[in-house]
mmCIF file with all atom_site columns, C-alpha atoms in Angstrom:
data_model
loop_
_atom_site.group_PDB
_atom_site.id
_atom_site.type_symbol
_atom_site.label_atom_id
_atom_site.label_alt_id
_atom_site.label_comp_id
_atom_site.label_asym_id
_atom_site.label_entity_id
_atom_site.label_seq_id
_atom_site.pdbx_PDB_ins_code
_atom_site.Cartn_x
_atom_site.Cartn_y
_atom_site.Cartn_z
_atom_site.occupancy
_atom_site.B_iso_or_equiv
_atom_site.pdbx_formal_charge
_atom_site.auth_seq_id
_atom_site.auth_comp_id
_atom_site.auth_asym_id
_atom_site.auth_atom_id
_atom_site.pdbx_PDB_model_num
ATOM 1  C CA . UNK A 1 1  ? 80.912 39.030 16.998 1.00 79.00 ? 293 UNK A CA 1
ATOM 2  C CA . UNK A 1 2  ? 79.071 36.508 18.769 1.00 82.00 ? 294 UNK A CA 1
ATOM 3  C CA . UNK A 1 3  ? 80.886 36.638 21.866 1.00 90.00 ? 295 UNK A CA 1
ATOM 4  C CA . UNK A 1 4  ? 79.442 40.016 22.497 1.00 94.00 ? 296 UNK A CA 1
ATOM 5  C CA . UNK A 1 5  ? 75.563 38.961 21.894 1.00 92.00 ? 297 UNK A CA 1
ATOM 6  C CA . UNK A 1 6  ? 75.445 38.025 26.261 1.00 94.00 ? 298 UNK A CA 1
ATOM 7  C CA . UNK A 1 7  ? 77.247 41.549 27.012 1.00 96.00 ? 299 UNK A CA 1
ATOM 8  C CA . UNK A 1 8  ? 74.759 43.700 24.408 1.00 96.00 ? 300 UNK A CA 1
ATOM 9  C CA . UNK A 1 9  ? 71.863 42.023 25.444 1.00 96.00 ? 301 UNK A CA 1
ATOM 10 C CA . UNK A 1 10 ? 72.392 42.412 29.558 1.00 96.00 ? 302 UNK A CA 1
ATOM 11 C CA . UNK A 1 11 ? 73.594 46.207 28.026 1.00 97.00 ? 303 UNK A CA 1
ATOM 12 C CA . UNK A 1 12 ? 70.575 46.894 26.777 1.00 96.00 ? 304 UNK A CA 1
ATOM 13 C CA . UNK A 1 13 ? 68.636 44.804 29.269 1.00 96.00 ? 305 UNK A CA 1
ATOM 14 C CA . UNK A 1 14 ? 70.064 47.345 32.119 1.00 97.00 ? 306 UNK A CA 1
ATOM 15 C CA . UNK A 1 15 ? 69.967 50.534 30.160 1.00 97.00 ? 307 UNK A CA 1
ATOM 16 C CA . UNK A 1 16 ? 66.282 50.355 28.529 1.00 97.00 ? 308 UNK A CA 1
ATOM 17 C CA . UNK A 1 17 ? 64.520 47.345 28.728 1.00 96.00 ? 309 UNK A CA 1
ATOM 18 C CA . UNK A 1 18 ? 64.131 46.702 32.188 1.00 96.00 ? 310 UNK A CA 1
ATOM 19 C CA . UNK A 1 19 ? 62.680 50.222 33.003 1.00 97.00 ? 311 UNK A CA 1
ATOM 20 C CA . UNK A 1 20 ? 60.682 50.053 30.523 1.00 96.00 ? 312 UNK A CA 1
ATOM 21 C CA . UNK A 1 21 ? 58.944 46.789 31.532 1.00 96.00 ? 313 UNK A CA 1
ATOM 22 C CA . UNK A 1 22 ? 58.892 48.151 34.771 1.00 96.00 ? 314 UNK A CA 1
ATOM 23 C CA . UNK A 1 23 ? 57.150 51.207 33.943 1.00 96.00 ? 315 UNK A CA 1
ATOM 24 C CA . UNK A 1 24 ? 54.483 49.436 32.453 1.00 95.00 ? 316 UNK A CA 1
ATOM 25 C CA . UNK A 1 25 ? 54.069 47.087 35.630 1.00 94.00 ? 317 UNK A CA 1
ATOM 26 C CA . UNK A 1 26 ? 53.715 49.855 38.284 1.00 95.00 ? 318 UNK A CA 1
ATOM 27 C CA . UNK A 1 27 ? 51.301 50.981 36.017 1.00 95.00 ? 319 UNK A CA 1
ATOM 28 C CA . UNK A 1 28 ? 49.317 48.017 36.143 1.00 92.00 ? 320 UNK A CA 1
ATOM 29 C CA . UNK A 1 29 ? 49.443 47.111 32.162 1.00 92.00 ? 321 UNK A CA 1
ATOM 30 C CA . UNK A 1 30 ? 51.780 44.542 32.264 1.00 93.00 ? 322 UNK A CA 1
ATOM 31 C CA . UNK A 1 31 ? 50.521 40.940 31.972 1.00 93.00 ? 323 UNK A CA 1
ATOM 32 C CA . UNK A 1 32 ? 52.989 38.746 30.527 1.00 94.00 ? 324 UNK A CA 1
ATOM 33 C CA . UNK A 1 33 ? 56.599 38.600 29.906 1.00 95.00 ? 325 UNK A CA 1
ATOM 34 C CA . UNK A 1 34 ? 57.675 36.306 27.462 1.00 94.00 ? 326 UNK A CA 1
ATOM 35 C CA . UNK A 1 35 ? 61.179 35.606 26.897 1.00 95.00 ? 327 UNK A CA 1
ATOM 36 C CA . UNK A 1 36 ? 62.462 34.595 23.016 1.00 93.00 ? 328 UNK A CA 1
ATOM 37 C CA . UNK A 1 37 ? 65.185 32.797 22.879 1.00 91.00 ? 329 UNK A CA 1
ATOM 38 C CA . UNK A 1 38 ? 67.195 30.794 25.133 1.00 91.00 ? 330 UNK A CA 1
ATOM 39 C CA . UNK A 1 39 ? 70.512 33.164 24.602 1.00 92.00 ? 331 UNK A CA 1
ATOM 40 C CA . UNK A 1 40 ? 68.008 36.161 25.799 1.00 93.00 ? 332 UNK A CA 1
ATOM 41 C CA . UNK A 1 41 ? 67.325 33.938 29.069 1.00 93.00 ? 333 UNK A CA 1
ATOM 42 C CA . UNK A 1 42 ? 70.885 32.793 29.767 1.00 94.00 ? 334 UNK A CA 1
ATOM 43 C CA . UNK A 1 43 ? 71.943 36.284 29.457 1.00 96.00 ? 335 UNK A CA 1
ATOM 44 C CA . UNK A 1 44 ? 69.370 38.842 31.294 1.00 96.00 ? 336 UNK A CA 1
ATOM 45 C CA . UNK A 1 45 ? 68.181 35.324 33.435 1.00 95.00 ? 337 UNK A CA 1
ATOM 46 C CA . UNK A 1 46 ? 65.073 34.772 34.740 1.00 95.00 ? 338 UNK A CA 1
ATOM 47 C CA . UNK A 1 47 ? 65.749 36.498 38.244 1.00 96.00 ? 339 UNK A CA 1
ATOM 48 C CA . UNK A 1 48 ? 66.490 40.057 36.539 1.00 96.00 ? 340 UNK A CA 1
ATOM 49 C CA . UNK A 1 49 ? 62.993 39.817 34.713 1.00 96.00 ? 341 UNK A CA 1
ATOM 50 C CA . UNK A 1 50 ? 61.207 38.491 37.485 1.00 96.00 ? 342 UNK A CA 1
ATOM 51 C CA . UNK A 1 51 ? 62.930 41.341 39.631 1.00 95.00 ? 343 UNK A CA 1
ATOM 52 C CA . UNK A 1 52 ? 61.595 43.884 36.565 1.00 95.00 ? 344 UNK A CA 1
ATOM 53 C CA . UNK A 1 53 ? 57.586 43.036 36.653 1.00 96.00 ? 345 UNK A CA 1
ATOM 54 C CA . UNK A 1 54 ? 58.016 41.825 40.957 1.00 95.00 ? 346 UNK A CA 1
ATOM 55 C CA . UNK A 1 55 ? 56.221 45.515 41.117 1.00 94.00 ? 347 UNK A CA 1
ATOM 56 C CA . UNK A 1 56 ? 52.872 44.037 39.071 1.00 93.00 ? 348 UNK A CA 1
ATOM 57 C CA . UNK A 1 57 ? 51.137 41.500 41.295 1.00 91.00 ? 349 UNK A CA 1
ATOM 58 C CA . UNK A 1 58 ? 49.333 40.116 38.349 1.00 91.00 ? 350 UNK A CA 1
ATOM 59 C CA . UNK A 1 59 ? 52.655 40.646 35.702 1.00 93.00 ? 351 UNK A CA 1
ATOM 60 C CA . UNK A 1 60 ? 53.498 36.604 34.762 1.00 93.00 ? 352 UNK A CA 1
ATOM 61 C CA . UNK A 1 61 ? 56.961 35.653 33.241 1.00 95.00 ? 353 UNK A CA 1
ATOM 62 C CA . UNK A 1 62 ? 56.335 32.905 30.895 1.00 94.00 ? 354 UNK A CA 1
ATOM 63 C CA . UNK A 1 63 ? 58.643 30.009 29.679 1.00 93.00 ? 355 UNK A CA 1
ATOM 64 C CA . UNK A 1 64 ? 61.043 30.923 27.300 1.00 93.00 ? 356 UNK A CA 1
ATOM 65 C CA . UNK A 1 65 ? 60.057 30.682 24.097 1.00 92.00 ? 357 UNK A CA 1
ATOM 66 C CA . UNK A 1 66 ? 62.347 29.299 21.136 1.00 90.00 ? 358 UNK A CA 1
ATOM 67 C CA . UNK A 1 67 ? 63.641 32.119 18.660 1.00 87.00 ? 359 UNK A CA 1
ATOM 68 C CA . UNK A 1 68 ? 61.722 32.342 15.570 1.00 82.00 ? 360 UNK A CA 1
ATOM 69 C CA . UNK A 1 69 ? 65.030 31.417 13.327 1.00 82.00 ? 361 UNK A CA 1
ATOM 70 C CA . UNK A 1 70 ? 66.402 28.861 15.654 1.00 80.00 ? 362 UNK A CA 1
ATOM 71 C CA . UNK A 1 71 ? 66.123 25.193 13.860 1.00 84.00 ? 363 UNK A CA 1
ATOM 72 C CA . UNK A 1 72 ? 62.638 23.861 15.509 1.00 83.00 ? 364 UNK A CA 1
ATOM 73 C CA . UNK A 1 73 ? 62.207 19.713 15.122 1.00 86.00 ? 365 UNK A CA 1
ATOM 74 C CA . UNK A 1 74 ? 58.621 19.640 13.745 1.00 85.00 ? 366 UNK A CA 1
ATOM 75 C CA . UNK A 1 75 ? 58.525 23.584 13.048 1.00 85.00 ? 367 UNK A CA 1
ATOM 76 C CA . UNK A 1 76 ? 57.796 26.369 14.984 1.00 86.00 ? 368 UNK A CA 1
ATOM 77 C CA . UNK A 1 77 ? 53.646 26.124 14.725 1.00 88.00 ? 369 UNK A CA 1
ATOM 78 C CA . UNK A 1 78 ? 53.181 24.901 17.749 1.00 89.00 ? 370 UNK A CA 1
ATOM 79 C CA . UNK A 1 79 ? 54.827 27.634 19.605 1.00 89.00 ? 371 UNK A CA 1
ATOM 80 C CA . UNK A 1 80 ? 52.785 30.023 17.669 1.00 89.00 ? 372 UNK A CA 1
ATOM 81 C CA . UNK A 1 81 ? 49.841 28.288 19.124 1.00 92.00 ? 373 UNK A CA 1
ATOM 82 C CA . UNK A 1 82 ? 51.488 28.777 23.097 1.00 92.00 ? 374 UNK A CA 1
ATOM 83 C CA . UNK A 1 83 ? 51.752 32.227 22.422 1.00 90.00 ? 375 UNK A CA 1
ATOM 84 C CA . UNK A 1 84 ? 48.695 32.969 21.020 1.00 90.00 ? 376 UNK A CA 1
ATOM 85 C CA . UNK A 1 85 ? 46.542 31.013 23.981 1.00 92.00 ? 377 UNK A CA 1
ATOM 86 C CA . UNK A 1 86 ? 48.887 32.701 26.481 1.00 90.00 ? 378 UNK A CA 1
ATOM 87 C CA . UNK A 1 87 ? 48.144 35.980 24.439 1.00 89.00 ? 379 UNK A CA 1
ATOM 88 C CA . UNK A 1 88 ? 44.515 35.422 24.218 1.00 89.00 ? 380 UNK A CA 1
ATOM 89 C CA . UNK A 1 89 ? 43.962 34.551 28.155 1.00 88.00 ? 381 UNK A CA 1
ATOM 90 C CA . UNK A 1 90 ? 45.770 37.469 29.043 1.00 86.00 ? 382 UNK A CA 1
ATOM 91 C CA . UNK A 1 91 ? 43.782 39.703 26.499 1.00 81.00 ? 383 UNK A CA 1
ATOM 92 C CA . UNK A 1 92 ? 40.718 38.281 24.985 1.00 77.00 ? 384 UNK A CA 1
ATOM 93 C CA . UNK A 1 93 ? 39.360 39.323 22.198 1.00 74.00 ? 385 UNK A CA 1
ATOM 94 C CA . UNK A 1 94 ? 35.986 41.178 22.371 1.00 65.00 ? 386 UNK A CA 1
ATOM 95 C CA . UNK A 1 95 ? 33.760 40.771 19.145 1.00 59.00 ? 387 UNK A CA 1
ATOM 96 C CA . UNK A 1 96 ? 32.783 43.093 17.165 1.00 50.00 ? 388 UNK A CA 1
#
């Protein structure tokens, strides 16, 4: 039921997710956060994530990004391009 998407996301948020992103931030391998979906921000909020990496100096929470099946005027492609220059800054590729 859609009134329980909030509660099951902060659920899991609290139970898993959280430790797990902060795991990987005291060990120094988190770089970005990004958020999908504006019902995952509203819910969890942007002080519980930035309270998650806080232990990672160099850990950056993003924007949110849009959901990949939320309704996009003039697509999703240009999103795809945010997160791939965000993804690419944070870890370039080395050629082979």
């Amino acid at each position: 039921p859609l009134g329980l998407k909030g509660p099951s996301l902060v659920l899991s948020w609290e139970t898993y997710t959280k430790h797990l992103i902060r795991q990987v931030a005291e060990e120094g391998h988190l770089k970005l956060l990004v958020p999908i979906g504006m019902e995952v921000e509203l819910a969890i909020t942007q002080q519980r994530m930035i309270e998650a990496i806080s232990v990672c100096e160099e850990a950056v929470l993003t924007d949110t990004l849009p959901a990949p099946n939320a309704w996009v005027p003039g697509g999703y492609g240009k999103f795809h391009a945010k997160l791939a220059a965000l993804v690419d800054k944070a870890a370039p590729r080395m050629n082979s």
